[in-house]
Short mmCIF file of C-alpha atoms and ligand atoms in Angstrom, two decimals:
data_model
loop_
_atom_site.label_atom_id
_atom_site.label_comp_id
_atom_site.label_asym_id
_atom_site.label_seq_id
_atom_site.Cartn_x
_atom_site.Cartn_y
_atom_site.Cartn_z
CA UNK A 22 3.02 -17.18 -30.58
CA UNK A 23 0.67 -18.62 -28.10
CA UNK A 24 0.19 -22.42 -28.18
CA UNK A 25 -3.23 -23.25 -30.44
CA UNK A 26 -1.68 -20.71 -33.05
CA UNK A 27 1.65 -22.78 -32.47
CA UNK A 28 -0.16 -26.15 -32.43
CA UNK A 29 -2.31 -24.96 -35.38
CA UNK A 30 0.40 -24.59 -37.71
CA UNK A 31 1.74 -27.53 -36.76
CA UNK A 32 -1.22 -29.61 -37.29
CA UNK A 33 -1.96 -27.99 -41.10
CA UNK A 34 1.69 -28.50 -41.92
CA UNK A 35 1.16 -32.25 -41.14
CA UNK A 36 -1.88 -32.49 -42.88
CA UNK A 37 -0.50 -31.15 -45.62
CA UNK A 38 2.55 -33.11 -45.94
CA UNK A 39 0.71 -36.39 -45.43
CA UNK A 40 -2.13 -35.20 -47.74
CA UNK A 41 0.92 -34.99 -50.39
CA UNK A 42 1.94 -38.46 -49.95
CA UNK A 43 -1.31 -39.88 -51.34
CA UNK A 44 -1.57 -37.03 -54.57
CA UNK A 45 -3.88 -34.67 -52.60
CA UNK A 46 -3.81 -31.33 -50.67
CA UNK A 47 -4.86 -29.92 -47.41
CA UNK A 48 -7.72 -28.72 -49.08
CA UNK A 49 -9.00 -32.02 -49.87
CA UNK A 50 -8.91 -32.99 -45.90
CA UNK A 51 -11.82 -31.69 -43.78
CA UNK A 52 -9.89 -31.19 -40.12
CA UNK A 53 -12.26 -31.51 -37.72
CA UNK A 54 -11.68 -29.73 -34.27
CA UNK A 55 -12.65 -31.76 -31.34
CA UNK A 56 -13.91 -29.10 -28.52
CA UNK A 57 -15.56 -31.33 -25.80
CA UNK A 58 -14.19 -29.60 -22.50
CA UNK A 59 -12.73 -26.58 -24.24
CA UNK A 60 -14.26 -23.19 -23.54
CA UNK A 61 -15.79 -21.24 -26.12
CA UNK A 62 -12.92 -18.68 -26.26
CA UNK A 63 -10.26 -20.65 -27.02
CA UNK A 64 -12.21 -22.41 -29.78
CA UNK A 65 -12.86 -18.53 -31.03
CA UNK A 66 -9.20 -18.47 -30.86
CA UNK A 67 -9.03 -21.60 -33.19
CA UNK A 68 -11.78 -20.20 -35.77
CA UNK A 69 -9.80 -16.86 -36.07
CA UNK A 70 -6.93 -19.24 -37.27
CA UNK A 71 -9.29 -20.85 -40.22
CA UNK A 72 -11.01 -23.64 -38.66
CA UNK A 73 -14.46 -23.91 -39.36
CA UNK A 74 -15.20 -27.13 -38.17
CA UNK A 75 -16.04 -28.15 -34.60
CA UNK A 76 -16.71 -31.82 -33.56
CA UNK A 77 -18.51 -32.63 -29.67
CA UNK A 78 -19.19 -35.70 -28.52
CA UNK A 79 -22.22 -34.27 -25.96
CA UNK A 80 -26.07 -32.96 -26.95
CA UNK A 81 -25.84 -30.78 -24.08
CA UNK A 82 -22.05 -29.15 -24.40
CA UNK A 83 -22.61 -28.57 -28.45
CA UNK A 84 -26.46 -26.82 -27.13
CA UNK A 85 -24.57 -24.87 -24.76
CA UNK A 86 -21.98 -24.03 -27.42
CA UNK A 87 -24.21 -23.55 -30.30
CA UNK A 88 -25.21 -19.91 -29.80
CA UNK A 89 -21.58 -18.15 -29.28
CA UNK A 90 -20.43 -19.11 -32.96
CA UNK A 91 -21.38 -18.19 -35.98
CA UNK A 92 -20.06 -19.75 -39.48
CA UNK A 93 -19.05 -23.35 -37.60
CA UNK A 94 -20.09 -26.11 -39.39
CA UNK A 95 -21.16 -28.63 -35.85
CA UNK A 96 -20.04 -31.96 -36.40
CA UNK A 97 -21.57 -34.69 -33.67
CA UNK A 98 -19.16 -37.51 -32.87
CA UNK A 99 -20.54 -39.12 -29.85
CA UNK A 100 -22.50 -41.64 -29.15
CA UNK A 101 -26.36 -40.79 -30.06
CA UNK A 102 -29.22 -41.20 -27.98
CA UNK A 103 -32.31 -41.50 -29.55
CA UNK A 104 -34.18 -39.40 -27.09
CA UNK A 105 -31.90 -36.54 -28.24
CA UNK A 106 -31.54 -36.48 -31.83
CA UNK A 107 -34.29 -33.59 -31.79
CA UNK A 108 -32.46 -31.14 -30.04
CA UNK A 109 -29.08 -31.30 -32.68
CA UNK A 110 -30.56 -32.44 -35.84
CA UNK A 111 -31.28 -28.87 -36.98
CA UNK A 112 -28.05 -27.64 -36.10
CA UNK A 113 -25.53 -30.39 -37.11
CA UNK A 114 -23.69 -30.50 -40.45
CA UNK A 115 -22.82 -34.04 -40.19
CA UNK A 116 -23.44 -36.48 -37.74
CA UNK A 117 -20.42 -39.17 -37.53
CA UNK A 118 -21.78 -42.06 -35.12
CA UNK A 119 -24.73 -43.78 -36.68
CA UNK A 120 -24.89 -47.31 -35.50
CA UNK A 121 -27.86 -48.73 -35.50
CA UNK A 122 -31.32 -48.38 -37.84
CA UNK A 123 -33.62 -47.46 -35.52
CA UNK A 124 -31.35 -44.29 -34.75
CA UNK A 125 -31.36 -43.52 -38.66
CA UNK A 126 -35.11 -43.93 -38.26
CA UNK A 127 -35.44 -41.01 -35.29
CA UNK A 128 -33.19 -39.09 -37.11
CA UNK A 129 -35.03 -39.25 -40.26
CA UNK A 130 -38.26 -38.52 -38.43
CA UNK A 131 -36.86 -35.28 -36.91
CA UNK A 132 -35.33 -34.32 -40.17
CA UNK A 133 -38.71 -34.41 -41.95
CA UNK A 134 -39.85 -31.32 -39.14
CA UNK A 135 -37.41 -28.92 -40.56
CA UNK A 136 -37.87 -30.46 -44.13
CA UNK A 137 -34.37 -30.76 -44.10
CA UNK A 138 -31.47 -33.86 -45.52
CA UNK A 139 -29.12 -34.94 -43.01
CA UNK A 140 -25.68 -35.77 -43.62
CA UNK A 141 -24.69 -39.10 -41.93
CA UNK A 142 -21.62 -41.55 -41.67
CA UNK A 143 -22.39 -44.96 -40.12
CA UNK A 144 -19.92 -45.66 -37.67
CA UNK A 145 -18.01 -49.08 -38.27
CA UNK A 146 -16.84 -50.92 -35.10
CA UNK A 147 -13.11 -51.45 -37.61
CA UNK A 148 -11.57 -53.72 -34.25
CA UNK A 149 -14.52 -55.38 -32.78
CA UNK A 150 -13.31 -53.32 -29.39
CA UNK A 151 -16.46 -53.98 -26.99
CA UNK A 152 -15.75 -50.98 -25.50
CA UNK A 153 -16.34 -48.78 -28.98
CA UNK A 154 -19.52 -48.40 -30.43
CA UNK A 155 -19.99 -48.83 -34.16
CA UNK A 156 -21.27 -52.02 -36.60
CA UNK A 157 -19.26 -54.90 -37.86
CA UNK A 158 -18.17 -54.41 -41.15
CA UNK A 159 -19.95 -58.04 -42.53
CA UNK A 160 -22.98 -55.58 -41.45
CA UNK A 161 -22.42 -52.92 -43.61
CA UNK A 162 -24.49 -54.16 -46.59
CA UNK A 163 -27.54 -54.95 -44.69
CA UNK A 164 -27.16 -51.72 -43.21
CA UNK A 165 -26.67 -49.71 -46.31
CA UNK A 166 -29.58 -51.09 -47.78
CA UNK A 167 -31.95 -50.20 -45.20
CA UNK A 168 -30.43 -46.28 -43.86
CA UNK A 169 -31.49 -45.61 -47.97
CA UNK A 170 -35.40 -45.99 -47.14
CA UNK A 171 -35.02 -43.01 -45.23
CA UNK A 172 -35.69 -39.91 -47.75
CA UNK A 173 -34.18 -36.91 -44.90
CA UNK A 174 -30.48 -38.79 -44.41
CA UNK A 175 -27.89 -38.55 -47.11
CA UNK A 176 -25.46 -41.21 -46.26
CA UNK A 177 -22.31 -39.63 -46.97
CA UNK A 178 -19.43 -42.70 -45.61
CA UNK A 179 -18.17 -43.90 -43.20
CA UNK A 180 -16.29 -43.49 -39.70
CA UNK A 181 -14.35 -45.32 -37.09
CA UNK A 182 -12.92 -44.93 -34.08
CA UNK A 183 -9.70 -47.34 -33.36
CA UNK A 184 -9.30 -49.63 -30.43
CA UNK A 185 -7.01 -48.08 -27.66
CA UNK A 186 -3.36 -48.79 -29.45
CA UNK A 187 -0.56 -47.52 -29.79
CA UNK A 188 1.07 -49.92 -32.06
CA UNK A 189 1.35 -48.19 -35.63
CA UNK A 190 1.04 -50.57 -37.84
CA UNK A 191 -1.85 -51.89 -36.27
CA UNK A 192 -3.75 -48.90 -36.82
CA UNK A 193 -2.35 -48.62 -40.57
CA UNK A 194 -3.82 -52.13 -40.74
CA UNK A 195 -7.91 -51.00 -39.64
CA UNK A 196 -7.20 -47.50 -41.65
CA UNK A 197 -6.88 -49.65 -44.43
CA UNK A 198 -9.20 -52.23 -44.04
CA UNK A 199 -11.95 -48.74 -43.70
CA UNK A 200 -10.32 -47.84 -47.02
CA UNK A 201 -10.92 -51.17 -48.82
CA UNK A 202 -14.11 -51.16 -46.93
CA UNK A 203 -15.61 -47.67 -48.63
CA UNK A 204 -13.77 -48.05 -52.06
CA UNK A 205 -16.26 -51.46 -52.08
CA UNK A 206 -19.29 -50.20 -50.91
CA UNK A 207 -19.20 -46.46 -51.81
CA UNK A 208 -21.04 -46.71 -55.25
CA UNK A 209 -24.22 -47.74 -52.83
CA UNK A 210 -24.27 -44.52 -50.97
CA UNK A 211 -22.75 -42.08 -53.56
CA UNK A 212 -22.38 -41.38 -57.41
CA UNK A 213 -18.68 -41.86 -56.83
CA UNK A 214 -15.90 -42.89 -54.87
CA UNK A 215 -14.46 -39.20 -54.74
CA UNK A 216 -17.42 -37.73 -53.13
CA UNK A 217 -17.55 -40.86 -50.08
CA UNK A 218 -16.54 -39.26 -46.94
CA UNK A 219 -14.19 -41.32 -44.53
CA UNK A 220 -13.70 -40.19 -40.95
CA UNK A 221 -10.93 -41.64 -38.97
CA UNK A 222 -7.90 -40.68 -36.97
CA UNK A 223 -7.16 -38.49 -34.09
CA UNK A 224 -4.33 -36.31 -32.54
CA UNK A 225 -2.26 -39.95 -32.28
CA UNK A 226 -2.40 -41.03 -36.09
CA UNK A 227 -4.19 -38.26 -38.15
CA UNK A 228 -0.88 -38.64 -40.78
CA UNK A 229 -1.70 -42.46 -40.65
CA UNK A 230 -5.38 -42.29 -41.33
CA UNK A 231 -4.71 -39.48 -44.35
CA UNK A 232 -2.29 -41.62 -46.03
CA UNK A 233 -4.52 -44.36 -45.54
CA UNK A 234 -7.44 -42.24 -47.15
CA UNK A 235 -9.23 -39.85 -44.27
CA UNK A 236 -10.94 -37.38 -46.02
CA UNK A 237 -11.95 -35.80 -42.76
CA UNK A 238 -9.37 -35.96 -39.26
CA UNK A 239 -10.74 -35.26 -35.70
CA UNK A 240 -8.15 -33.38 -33.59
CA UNK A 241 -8.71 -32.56 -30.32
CA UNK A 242 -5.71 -32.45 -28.01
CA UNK A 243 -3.33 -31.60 -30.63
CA UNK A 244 -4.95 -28.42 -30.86
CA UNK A 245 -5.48 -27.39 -27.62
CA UNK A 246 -2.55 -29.07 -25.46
C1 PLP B 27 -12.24 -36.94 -28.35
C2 PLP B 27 -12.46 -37.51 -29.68
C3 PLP B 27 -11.56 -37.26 -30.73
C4 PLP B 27 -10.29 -36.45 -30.55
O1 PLP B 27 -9.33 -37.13 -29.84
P1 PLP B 27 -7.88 -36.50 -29.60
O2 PLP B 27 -7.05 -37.67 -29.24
O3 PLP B 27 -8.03 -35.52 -28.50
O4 PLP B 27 -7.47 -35.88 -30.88
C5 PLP B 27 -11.84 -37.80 -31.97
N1 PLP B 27 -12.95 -38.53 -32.20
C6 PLP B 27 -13.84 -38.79 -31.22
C7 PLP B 27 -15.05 -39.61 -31.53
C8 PLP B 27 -13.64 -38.29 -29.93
O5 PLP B 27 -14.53 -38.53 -28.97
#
């Protein structure tokens, strides 16, 4: 067994076990495969194993990317510049790092050239790290209320990327606070608390962030290490 089938089944098994711990199953976790700076035959490798998923965190790498796959749903996790929305927004399933309104305003804008709804989570900013991007959570409100003017975005949750830390119960603390966070704002974006997505965790703490109420993991080194 070559390594991304051996770190594949590694991965599931983990997401299933910690998906059991909180009375759901693999199936209700989206995994999310990180591919920034992994060639496109590996990441065939990966989709042959069941992963239909693929997060980048570059316009350019997921354009060049785009083309060789067919059947990925393209997930955009980077930072977005507004200058580039109109070059993904067709292709993208969901994009993860919304941060600011005049970004859900571009996005809208290009969304309304393919007549199309795109799926958005507004990136929260959990540790007030200056180096992350993302809103304060005492923003979210305002926020909320303003990204549903915009008739071509569905709002569909939230996401976060943690401050660089390695201490675990730190990061059960933000995973939590992002839980409390959607279970309080969720009925503003969606008819129910089930269908609010919540991004969070990485190769480090994906179990964490499950059992703390991910609904949808980005791993990238774990899979390809
Ligand atoms: C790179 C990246 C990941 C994956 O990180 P790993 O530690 O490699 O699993 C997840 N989310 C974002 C936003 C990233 O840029």
């Amino acid at each position: 067994m070559d390594n991304i089938q051996k770190n594949y089944n590694e991965i599931m098994n983990n997401v299933r076990k910690s998906a059991e711990v909180v009375g759901k199953t693999e199936s209700d976790i989206c995994v999310v495969a990180v591919t920034k700076t992994v060639d496109v035959e590996r990441m065939k490798e990966l989709q042959k194993l069941g992963i239909n998923n693929f997060g980048e965190n570059k316009v350019q790498e997921l354009l060049d990317k785009y083309d060789e796959f067919e059947n990925i749903n393209w997930h955009f996790i980077g930072h977005l510049q507004k200058n580039k929305v109109k070059y993904i927004v067709d292709k993208v399933s969901l994009i993860h790092s919304v941060d600011s309104i005049s970004l859900c305003e571009e996005i809208d804008k290009q969304a309304k050239k393919y007549n199309k709804i795109v799926n958005v989570l507004i990136q929260i900013n959990i540790g007030e790290d200056e180096k992350k991007f993302g809103i304060k959570d005492n923003q979210l409100d305002e926020f909320v209320k303003n990204a549903l003017n915009f008739n071509n975005i569905r709002v569909c949750g939230l996401m976060t990327i943690l401050p660089n830390t390695s201490n675990v119960e730190e990061k059960r603390e933000f995973y939590s606070k992002m839980r409390k966070l959607i279970v309080d704002n969720s009925h503003k974006i969606v008819d129910n608390i089930d269908s609010a997505s919540l991004s969070m965790g990485m190769t480090s703490d994906y179990n964490i962030a499950i059992e703390e109420g991910a609904t949808i993991i980005r791993v990238g080194t774990g899979f390809f290490c």
